[in-house]
Tab-separated table of C-alpha atoms in Angstrom:
chain	number	residue	atom	x	y	z
A	1	UNK	CA	145.091	117.193	121.511
A	2	UNK	CA	148.277	119.236	122.022
A	3	UNK	CA	147.986	120.879	118.181
A	4	UNK	CA	145.627	120.824	115.348
A	5	UNK	CA	146.342	119.678	111.658
A	6	UNK	CA	147.181	123.810	111.224
A	7	UNK	CA	149.005	123.954	114.374
A	8	UNK	CA	146.338	125.570	116.370
A	9	UNK	CA	145.686	125.638	120.155
A	10	UNK	CA	143.557	122.478	121.906
A	11	UNK	CA	141.022	125.362	122.631
A	12	UNK	CA	140.354	126.237	119.382
A	13	UNK	CA	140.329	123.069	117.831
A	14	UNK	CA	136.442	121.644	116.782
A	15	UNK	CA	134.911	118.529	116.685
A	16	UNK	CA	132.458	116.384	114.280
A	17	UNK	CA	129.938	115.226	117.039
A	18	UNK	CA	128.671	111.558	115.576
A	19	UNK	CA	125.534	111.398	117.743
A	20	UNK	CA	122.478	113.887	117.898
A	21	UNK	CA	120.244	113.953	120.896
A	22	UNK	CA	116.627	112.706	120.198
A	23	UNK	CA	114.286	115.685	119.165
A	24	UNK	CA	117.111	117.952	117.253
A	25	UNK	CA	116.564	118.612	113.683
A	26	UNK	CA	119.246	116.276	112.329
A	27	UNK	CA	118.748	112.857	114.293
A	28	UNK	CA	116.142	111.444	111.782
A	29	UNK	CA	117.969	111.773	108.819
A	30	UNK	CA	120.942	110.412	110.801
A	31	UNK	CA	118.875	107.494	112.000
A	32	UNK	CA	117.366	106.858	109.188
A	33	UNK	CA	120.516	107.246	107.067
A	34	UNK	CA	122.094	104.517	109.549
A	35	UNK	CA	119.457	102.275	108.998
A	36	UNK	CA	119.280	102.968	105.315
A	37	UNK	CA	123.021	101.724	105.081
A	38	UNK	CA	122.141	98.614	106.907
A	39	UNK	CA	119.201	97.206	104.783
A	40	UNK	CA	121.152	97.900	101.589
A	41	UNK	CA	124.195	96.590	103.116
A	42	UNK	CA	121.560	93.216	103.108
A	43	UNK	CA	120.037	93.384	100.274
A	44	UNK	CA	117.280	95.600	100.348
A	45	UNK	CA	116.379	98.677	97.804
A	46	UNK	CA	114.501	101.547	99.069
A	47	UNK	CA	111.266	102.491	96.378
A	48	UNK	CA	111.271	105.056	94.229
A	49	UNK	CA	107.956	105.709	95.495
A	50	UNK	CA	108.105	105.569	99.262
A	51	UNK	CA	111.348	106.338	101.243
A	52	UNK	CA	110.465	104.486	103.980
A	53	UNK	CA	109.635	100.951	102.145
A	54	UNK	CA	112.508	98.718	101.649
A	55	UNK	CA	111.558	95.299	99.305
A	56	UNK	CA	114.377	92.423	98.751
A	57	UNK	CA	114.061	89.947	96.491
A	58	UNK	CA	116.063	86.993	97.191
A	59	UNK	CA	116.285	83.336	95.384
A	60	UNK	CA	116.770	81.642	99.270
A	61	UNK	CA	114.882	84.342	101.213
A	62	UNK	CA	112.144	84.926	98.818
A	63	UNK	CA	110.612	88.433	98.400
A	64	UNK	CA	110.150	90.488	101.774
A	65	UNK	CA	108.830	94.102	102.693
A	66	UNK	CA	109.735	96.326	105.105
A	67	UNK	CA	108.057	99.569	105.773
A	68	UNK	CA	109.511	101.906	108.638
A	69	UNK	CA	107.019	104.435	110.556
A	70	UNK	CA	109.456	106.550	113.138
A	71	UNK	CA	111.202	103.442	115.294
A	72	UNK	CA	108.337	100.804	114.335
A	73	UNK	CA	109.006	98.308	111.406
A	74	UNK	CA	106.050	96.325	109.846
A	75	UNK	CA	107.210	93.804	107.268
A	76	UNK	CA	105.747	90.773	105.710
A	77	UNK	CA	107.647	87.987	103.587
A	78	UNK	CA	106.975	85.160	101.248
A	79	UNK	CA	108.662	82.288	103.493
A	80	UNK	CA	109.820	82.313	107.258
A	81	UNK	CA	113.565	82.298	106.490
A	82	UNK	CA	112.751	85.584	104.845
A	83	UNK	CA	111.437	87.090	108.448
A	84	UNK	CA	114.326	85.579	110.132
A	85	UNK	CA	117.350	86.757	107.466
A	86	UNK	CA	115.150	90.377	107.935
A	87	UNK	CA	115.385	89.851	111.902
A	88	UNK	CA	118.778	89.150	112.357
A	89	UNK	CA	120.099	91.809	109.658
A	90	UNK	CA	118.328	94.687	112.090
A	91	UNK	CA	119.588	92.962	115.660
A	92	UNK	CA	123.340	93.909	114.746
A	93	UNK	CA	122.464	96.943	115.172
A	94	UNK	CA	119.451	97.722	116.539
A	95	UNK	CA	118.351	96.292	120.046
A	96	UNK	CA	114.071	95.164	119.317
A	97	UNK	CA	111.983	95.651	122.019
A	98	UNK	CA	109.218	93.616	120.630
A	99	UNK	CA	108.702	91.229	117.416
A	100	UNK	CA	105.872	88.841	116.347
A	101	UNK	CA	102.732	88.910	114.371
A	102	UNK	CA	101.274	92.666	113.918
A	103	UNK	CA	98.763	92.471	116.727
A	104	UNK	CA	98.618	95.967	118.073
A	105	UNK	CA	100.054	99.177	116.072
A	106	UNK	CA	99.469	102.679	117.221
A	107	UNK	CA	96.689	101.593	119.064
A	108	UNK	CA	94.819	99.274	116.173
A	109	UNK	CA	94.287	95.835	116.505
A	110	UNK	CA	94.544	94.055	113.333
A	111	UNK	CA	93.677	90.253	112.707
A	112	UNK	CA	93.691	88.077	109.792
A	113	UNK	CA	93.107	84.589	108.770
A	114	UNK	CA	94.923	82.534	105.629
A	115	UNK	CA	91.515	82.495	103.997
A	116	UNK	CA	92.434	86.158	102.349
A	117	UNK	CA	90.776	88.125	104.761
A	118	UNK	CA	91.871	90.945	107.111
A	119	UNK	CA	90.327	93.452	109.341
A	120	UNK	CA	91.483	96.695	111.857
A	121	UNK	CA	89.322	98.113	114.539
A	122	UNK	CA	89.989	100.235	117.747
A	123	UNK	CA	88.399	99.358	120.020
A	124	UNK	CA	90.892	99.346	123.616
A	125	UNK	CA	92.148	103.261	121.714
A	126	UNK	CA	88.122	104.161	122.227
A	127	UNK	CA	87.087	102.853	125.350
A	128	UNK	CA	90.648	104.346	127.021
A	129	UNK	CA	90.214	107.366	125.169
A	130	UNK	CA	86.181	107.859	126.123
A	131	UNK	CA	87.272	106.865	130.048
A	132	UNK	CA	89.890	109.656	130.204
A	133	UNK	CA	87.727	112.068	128.257
A	134	UNK	CA	84.345	111.593	129.501
A	135	UNK	CA	85.250	109.709	133.335
A	136	UNK	CA	81.806	108.944	134.865
A	137	UNK	CA	79.671	110.548	132.750
A	138	UNK	CA	76.457	109.160	131.030
A	139	UNK	CA	77.091	107.566	128.044
A	140	UNK	CA	73.338	107.200	125.415
A	141	UNK	CA	73.547	105.339	121.773
A	142	UNK	CA	72.777	107.404	119.208
A	143	UNK	CA	71.988	106.313	116.059
A	144	UNK	CA	74.455	108.307	114.162
A	145	UNK	CA	77.526	110.327	114.352
A	146	UNK	CA	75.600	113.865	114.261
A	147	UNK	CA	72.867	115.258	114.825
A	148	UNK	CA	70.853	117.541	112.644
A	149	UNK	CA	72.080	120.722	113.814
A	150	UNK	CA	75.448	120.675	113.266
A	151	UNK	CA	75.805	123.271	110.485
A	152	UNK	CA	74.187	125.634	113.086
A	153	UNK	CA	77.113	125.501	115.825
A	154	UNK	CA	78.478	128.775	116.084
A	155	UNK	CA	81.551	129.579	117.810
A	156	UNK	CA	82.123	131.775	121.145
A	157	UNK	CA	83.936	135.392	121.591
A	158	UNK	CA	87.264	134.677	122.992
A	159	UNK	CA	87.423	136.234	126.186
A	160	UNK	CA	90.462	138.465	127.267
A	161	UNK	CA	93.008	137.064	130.352
A	162	UNK	CA	91.053	137.998	133.316
A	163	UNK	CA	87.991	138.770	132.138
A	164	UNK	CA	85.100	136.775	133.923
A	165	UNK	CA	84.367	133.544	132.790
A	166	UNK	CA	88.017	133.529	130.895
A	167	UNK	CA	89.463	130.566	133.509
A	168	UNK	CA	86.056	128.078	132.126
A	169	UNK	CA	86.163	129.150	128.552
A	170	UNK	CA	90.082	128.054	128.706
A	171	UNK	CA	89.481	124.559	130.208
A	172	UNK	CA	86.577	123.935	127.431
A	173	UNK	CA	89.048	125.141	124.517
A	174	UNK	CA	91.480	122.372	126.402
A	175	UNK	CA	89.381	120.172	126.394
A	176	UNK	CA	88.045	119.994	122.629
A	177	UNK	CA	91.405	120.152	121.191
A	178	UNK	CA	92.494	116.917	123.083
A	179	UNK	CA	89.056	114.924	122.127
A	180	UNK	CA	89.472	116.457	117.922
A	181	UNK	CA	93.190	115.458	118.109
A	182	UNK	CA	92.200	111.800	119.864
A	183	UNK	CA	89.119	111.337	117.225
A	184	UNK	CA	91.617	112.364	114.119
A	185	UNK	CA	93.183	109.009	115.169
A	186	UNK	CA	90.872	106.789	116.319
A	187	UNK	CA	88.430	108.096	112.831
A	188	UNK	CA	91.158	106.022	110.729
A	189	UNK	CA	88.517	103.118	111.027
A	190	UNK	CA	85.656	104.906	111.455
A	191	UNK	CA	85.076	106.754	108.266
A	192	UNK	CA	81.526	107.380	108.618
A	193	UNK	CA	81.998	110.069	111.088
A	194	UNK	CA	84.849	112.491	109.072
A	195	UNK	CA	82.006	114.893	107.748
A	196	UNK	CA	81.316	115.312	111.877
A	197	UNK	CA	84.753	116.044	112.836
A	198	UNK	CA	85.544	118.212	109.921
A	199	UNK	CA	82.637	120.384	110.837
A	200	UNK	CA	83.704	120.112	115.011
A	201	UNK	CA	88.045	120.909	114.212
A	202	UNK	CA	86.764	123.797	112.466
A	203	UNK	CA	85.233	124.957	115.869
A	204	UNK	CA	88.356	124.475	117.638
A	205	UNK	CA	89.127	127.999	118.014
A	206	UNK	CA	86.636	128.934	120.014
A	207	UNK	CA	83.894	125.945	120.875
A	208	UNK	CA	80.867	127.336	122.259
A	209	UNK	CA	78.707	124.993	124.745
A	210	UNK	CA	76.515	123.384	122.281
A	211	UNK	CA	79.834	122.302	120.447
A	212	UNK	CA	81.068	120.209	123.310
A	213	UNK	CA	77.860	118.406	123.303
A	214	UNK	CA	78.079	117.877	119.664
A	215	UNK	CA	81.737	116.605	120.214
A	216	UNK	CA	80.370	114.713	123.413
A	217	UNK	CA	77.619	113.125	120.630
A	218	UNK	CA	80.405	111.603	118.381
A	219	UNK	CA	82.331	110.412	121.063
A	220	UNK	CA	79.191	108.423	122.228
A	221	UNK	CA	79.078	107.070	118.844
A	222	UNK	CA	82.483	105.895	118.345
A	223	UNK	CA	81.691	104.336	121.857
A	224	UNK	CA	79.199	102.369	120.691
A	225	UNK	CA	80.834	101.245	117.238
A	226	UNK	CA	84.093	100.513	119.356
A	227	UNK	CA	84.069	96.652	117.820
A	228	UNK	CA	83.698	97.528	114.803
A	229	UNK	CA	86.467	98.760	112.024
A	230	UNK	CA	87.285	97.578	108.369
A	231	UNK	CA	87.777	94.481	107.135
A	232	UNK	CA	89.185	93.568	103.787
A	233	UNK	CA	89.060	90.396	101.014
A	234	UNK	CA	86.788	87.994	101.744
A	235	UNK	CA	86.902	84.168	102.513
A	236	UNK	CA	89.553	82.305	99.845
A	237	UNK	CA	90.652	85.354	98.511
A	238	UNK	CA	89.426	87.993	95.854
A	239	UNK	CA	91.469	89.198	92.359
A	240	UNK	CA	91.855	93.146	92.853
A	241	UNK	CA	92.437	93.473	89.099
A	242	UNK	CA	90.037	95.826	87.058
A	243	UNK	CA	87.877	94.202	84.866
A	244	UNK	CA	87.048	95.837	81.524
A	245	UNK	CA	85.158	99.709	82.082
A	246	UNK	CA	81.813	98.679	81.093
A	247	UNK	CA	81.618	96.261	83.487
A	248	UNK	CA	83.307	99.185	86.029
A	249	UNK	CA	79.852	101.436	85.220
A	250	UNK	CA	77.997	98.727	85.510
A	251	UNK	CA	79.089	97.608	89.140
A	252	UNK	CA	79.437	101.434	91.119
A	253	UNK	CA	75.835	102.012	89.595
A	254	UNK	CA	74.420	98.666	90.618
A	255	UNK	CA	72.749	99.589	94.219
A	256	UNK	CA	72.621	95.893	95.043
A	257	UNK	CA	76.251	95.036	94.240
A	258	UNK	CA	78.753	94.830	96.790
A	259	UNK	CA	82.041	97.325	96.799
A	260	UNK	CA	84.288	96.690	94.084
A	261	UNK	CA	87.544	94.202	95.214
A	262	UNK	CA	89.604	96.321	92.435
A	263	UNK	CA	91.445	99.819	92.861
A	264	UNK	CA	89.088	102.744	92.795
A	265	UNK	CA	87.898	106.607	94.221
A	266	UNK	CA	85.107	108.143	95.053
A	267	UNK	CA	85.317	112.155	94.990
A	268	UNK	CA	82.769	115.076	95.808
A	269	UNK	CA	82.298	118.289	97.028
A	270	UNK	CA	79.535	120.057	97.899
A	271	UNK	CA	78.642	124.363	97.123
A	272	UNK	CA	79.127	126.790	99.927
A	273	UNK	CA	81.898	130.112	101.277
A	274	UNK	CA	84.584	127.254	102.017
A	275	UNK	CA	83.617	124.039	99.900
A	276	UNK	CA	84.595	120.451	101.552
A	277	UNK	CA	85.806	118.232	99.123
A	278	UNK	CA	86.049	114.560	99.841
A	279	UNK	CA	87.960	111.616	98.365
A	280	UNK	CA	87.434	107.752	99.871
A	281	UNK	CA	89.975	105.532	97.889
A	282	UNK	CA	88.790	101.663	98.145
A	283	UNK	CA	90.768	98.607	97.621
A	284	UNK	CA	90.107	94.865	98.581
A	285	UNK	CA	86.684	95.793	99.421
A	286	UNK	CA	87.301	98.542	102.018
A	287	UNK	CA	88.634	101.680	102.335
A	288	UNK	CA	92.292	102.484	102.718
A	289	UNK	CA	92.574	106.083	102.662
A	290	UNK	CA	89.443	108.787	102.950
A	291	UNK	CA	89.685	112.725	103.297
A	292	UNK	CA	87.574	115.736	103.827
A	293	UNK	CA	88.799	118.882	103.974
A	294	UNK	CA	87.748	122.551	103.606
A	295	UNK	CA	89.128	123.773	100.059
A	296	UNK	CA	91.871	126.638	99.583
A	297	UNK	CA	89.822	128.900	97.457
A	298	UNK	CA	86.383	130.086	96.979
A	299	UNK	CA	84.747	127.666	94.117
A	300	UNK	CA	82.479	129.462	92.029
A	301	UNK	CA	79.761	127.135	91.083
A	302	UNK	CA	79.589	123.652	91.949
A	303	UNK	CA	81.583	122.532	88.765
A	304	UNK	CA	84.674	124.503	90.142
A	305	UNK	CA	84.084	122.654	93.686
A	306	UNK	CA	83.500	119.125	91.856
A	307	UNK	CA	86.655	119.344	89.493
A	308	UNK	CA	88.864	120.344	92.620
A	309	UNK	CA	87.730	117.036	94.428
A	310	UNK	CA	88.586	115.435	91.023
A	311	UNK	CA	91.701	116.986	90.911
A	312	UNK	CA	93.243	115.791	93.974
A	313	UNK	CA	91.580	112.266	93.508
A	314	UNK	CA	93.381	112.088	90.537
A	315	UNK	CA	96.877	113.337	92.224
A	316	UNK	CA	96.341	110.284	95.188
A	317	UNK	CA	95.030	107.866	92.853
A	318	UNK	CA	98.654	108.153	90.596
A	319	UNK	CA	100.632	108.395	94.142
A	320	UNK	CA	98.613	104.960	95.270
A	321	UNK	CA	99.455	103.377	92.174
A	322	UNK	CA	102.967	104.350	92.301
A	323	UNK	CA	102.750	102.559	96.012
A	324	UNK	CA	101.418	99.373	94.674
A	325	UNK	CA	103.612	98.796	91.956
A	326	UNK	CA	106.336	99.289	94.732
A	327	UNK	CA	105.085	96.409	97.072
A	328	UNK	CA	104.849	94.107	93.570
A	329	UNK	CA	101.411	94.357	92.337
A	330	UNK	CA	101.963	96.259	89.494
A	331	UNK	CA	99.351	94.104	87.650
A	332	UNK	CA	96.912	96.201	89.771
A	333	UNK	CA	97.769	99.215	87.635
A	334	UNK	CA	97.620	97.830	84.204
A	335	UNK	CA	94.381	99.428	83.928
A	336	UNK	CA	93.280	103.025	84.398
A	337	UNK	CA	91.786	103.589	87.980
A	338	UNK	CA	88.131	104.596	87.997
A	339	UNK	CA	87.415	107.655	89.422
A	340	UNK	CA	83.500	107.922	90.365
A	341	UNK	CA	81.441	111.521	90.285
A	342	UNK	CA	78.229	112.308	90.342
A	343	UNK	CA	78.895	115.663	88.391
A	344	UNK	CA	78.142	115.305	84.644
A	345	UNK	CA	80.266	118.328	84.084
A	346	UNK	CA	83.055	117.357	85.857
A	347	UNK	CA	82.877	113.966	84.149
A	348	UNK	CA	82.648	115.934	80.652
A	349	UNK	CA	86.547	117.843	81.794
A	350	UNK	CA	87.797	115.062	82.999
A	351	UNK	CA	87.230	112.327	80.213
A	352	UNK	CA	87.481	115.087	76.997
A	353	UNK	CA	90.238	117.868	75.990
A	354	UNK	CA	87.892	120.103	74.470
A	355	UNK	CA	85.294	120.238	77.264
A	356	UNK	CA	88.638	121.215	79.582
A	357	UNK	CA	89.481	123.633	77.178
A	358	UNK	CA	86.346	125.282	77.522
A	359	UNK	CA	86.156	126.089	81.554
A	360	UNK	CA	89.214	127.934	81.385
A	361	UNK	CA	89.082	129.014	85.553
A	362	UNK	CA	89.578	125.119	86.306
A	363	UNK	CA	92.541	124.323	83.255
A	364	UNK	CA	95.164	124.568	85.095
A	365	UNK	CA	93.974	122.820	87.897
A	366	UNK	CA	92.857	119.937	85.666
A	367	UNK	CA	96.118	120.133	83.496
A	368	UNK	CA	97.803	117.272	85.645
A	369	UNK	CA	94.971	114.571	85.772
A	370	UNK	CA	93.872	115.659	81.994
A	371	UNK	CA	97.662	114.142	81.652
A	372	UNK	CA	97.149	111.260	83.567
A	373	UNK	CA	94.025	110.627	81.540
A	374	UNK	CA	95.498	110.869	78.257
A	375	UNK	CA	98.269	108.462	79.587
A	376	UNK	CA	95.286	105.968	80.729
A	377	UNK	CA	96.284	106.170	84.707
A	378	UNK	CA	93.083	107.138	85.350
A	379	UNK	CA	89.529	107.489	84.033
A	380	UNK	CA	86.466	109.260	85.127
A	381	UNK	CA	83.413	106.964	85.526
A	382	UNK	CA	79.772	108.994	86.115
A	383	UNK	CA	77.810	107.399	89.243
A	384	UNK	CA	74.701	107.959	91.222
A	385	UNK	CA	74.612	110.346	93.852
A	386	UNK	CA	73.403	108.025	96.466
A	387	UNK	CA	76.012	105.391	95.651
A	388	UNK	CA	78.800	107.850	95.805
A	389	UNK	CA	80.312	106.674	99.270
A	390	UNK	CA	82.098	110.549	99.522
A	391	UNK	CA	79.188	111.664	99.600
A	392	UNK	CA	78.499	111.255	103.273
A	393	UNK	CA	81.582	112.928	104.084
A	394	UNK	CA	80.598	116.808	102.407
A	395	UNK	CA	77.607	117.217	103.937
A	396	UNK	CA	74.860	116.286	106.936
A	397	UNK	CA	73.173	112.279	106.032
A	398	UNK	CA	70.292	111.288	106.993
A	399	UNK	CA	69.986	108.152	108.987
A	400	UNK	CA	68.600	105.818	106.203
A	401	UNK	CA	71.818	106.882	104.359
A	402	UNK	CA	74.280	106.764	106.911
A	403	UNK	CA	72.507	103.213	107.443
A	404	UNK	CA	72.701	102.348	103.396
A	405	UNK	CA	76.865	103.830	103.238
A	406	UNK	CA	78.391	102.497	106.721
A	407	UNK	CA	78.711	98.575	105.991
A	408	UNK	CA	80.366	99.727	102.778
A	409	UNK	CA	82.981	101.905	104.374
A	410	UNK	CA	83.345	99.163	106.902
A	411	UNK	CA	83.952	96.275	104.243
A	412	UNK	CA	80.529	94.582	105.272
A	413	UNK	CA	79.122	94.109	101.780
A	414	UNK	CA	80.536	91.485	100.141
A	415	UNK	CA	78.190	88.719	99.065
A	416	UNK	CA	78.553	85.233	100.976
A	417	UNK	CA	76.465	82.021	100.726
A	418	UNK	CA	73.707	81.467	102.513
A	419	UNK	CA	75.091	79.440	105.037
A	420	UNK	CA	77.400	82.321	105.620
A	421	UNK	CA	77.497	85.265	107.999
A	422	UNK	CA	79.456	88.831	107.573
A	423	UNK	CA	82.434	88.451	110.180
């Protein structure tokens, strides 16, 4: 306290703080490092593909998987003793606010049974969100998440502060952006609304009154669909290993067949000034990921736009294959992951190196997925446009198209015995 190691006065000494306030840049990294050290000492290993996914393989405790999201953890174990060991390990340092079966997480409800089925819904989140966003307003029952005029929506001019109508405009913008942010979270289990949401988010800079009406249209649709979600698996379990390629082609192009359970992707894109791409990743009968975005560059033709979507799908497939290997399901990645496309030119470019070299303007973009194809990690599959689920996320679809696609998004297309009904 009186002098430092080099004779410095006490008021000139510097001290290293070993605690950080929550919210600072280094707080999360220090917290993660502390948890990592605790789990490593207990025998857990951090996976290569995901820094927040930990795996334990133990003769007595069996296999344990633990995924950390901020200060929340989700885990699965082969044995009850493995769960107890994990909890006892964490309790050495941390005070747990709650632990038990996963029923609610980030607003979503989860159910499962021992027959091989699981599901996820957002009922409570939707009811609370609609009550906050549309208190006391009339809620009608739309047949789809958007109306036919959504493409005609326009932005309002941005008024200057102090100008007449500025306060009303600012209130409309604040409500619209709040509703859009809430919908982005909710639509993780309502994939059929992604195209609508993507279009509406593009109007968040200065939404018109019509934009607000369309947003409320989608909110009413979510409210009507609030008891629905995604269902994975089927009674008695299911094989997730991909069959031979010829059987895959047949299954993906059969309009009467249910969604296959093995890992596969659908990709699609439209052709516009700012083309929209979509990738839907399916596993165990329902989507585990759905994305739709505007491309960063202008596509010169539909092949360019579709190839962009295929390149995104190829990278995502490689990433998800790594995740499956991390959690102990390497058998699902033995065969190449099929990626369905309805564009013939994209199919040729993705499947044949000579065709890719002729398309020089997209060769660089397709370079990595061409390598993944040569390594037999992914394979392009030609499929009918009406069966491509990503097609719903790139343009407005009719009532009939929506009715045909939505059950597949929800995992409700499994063929069952005549005396059984879909859950």
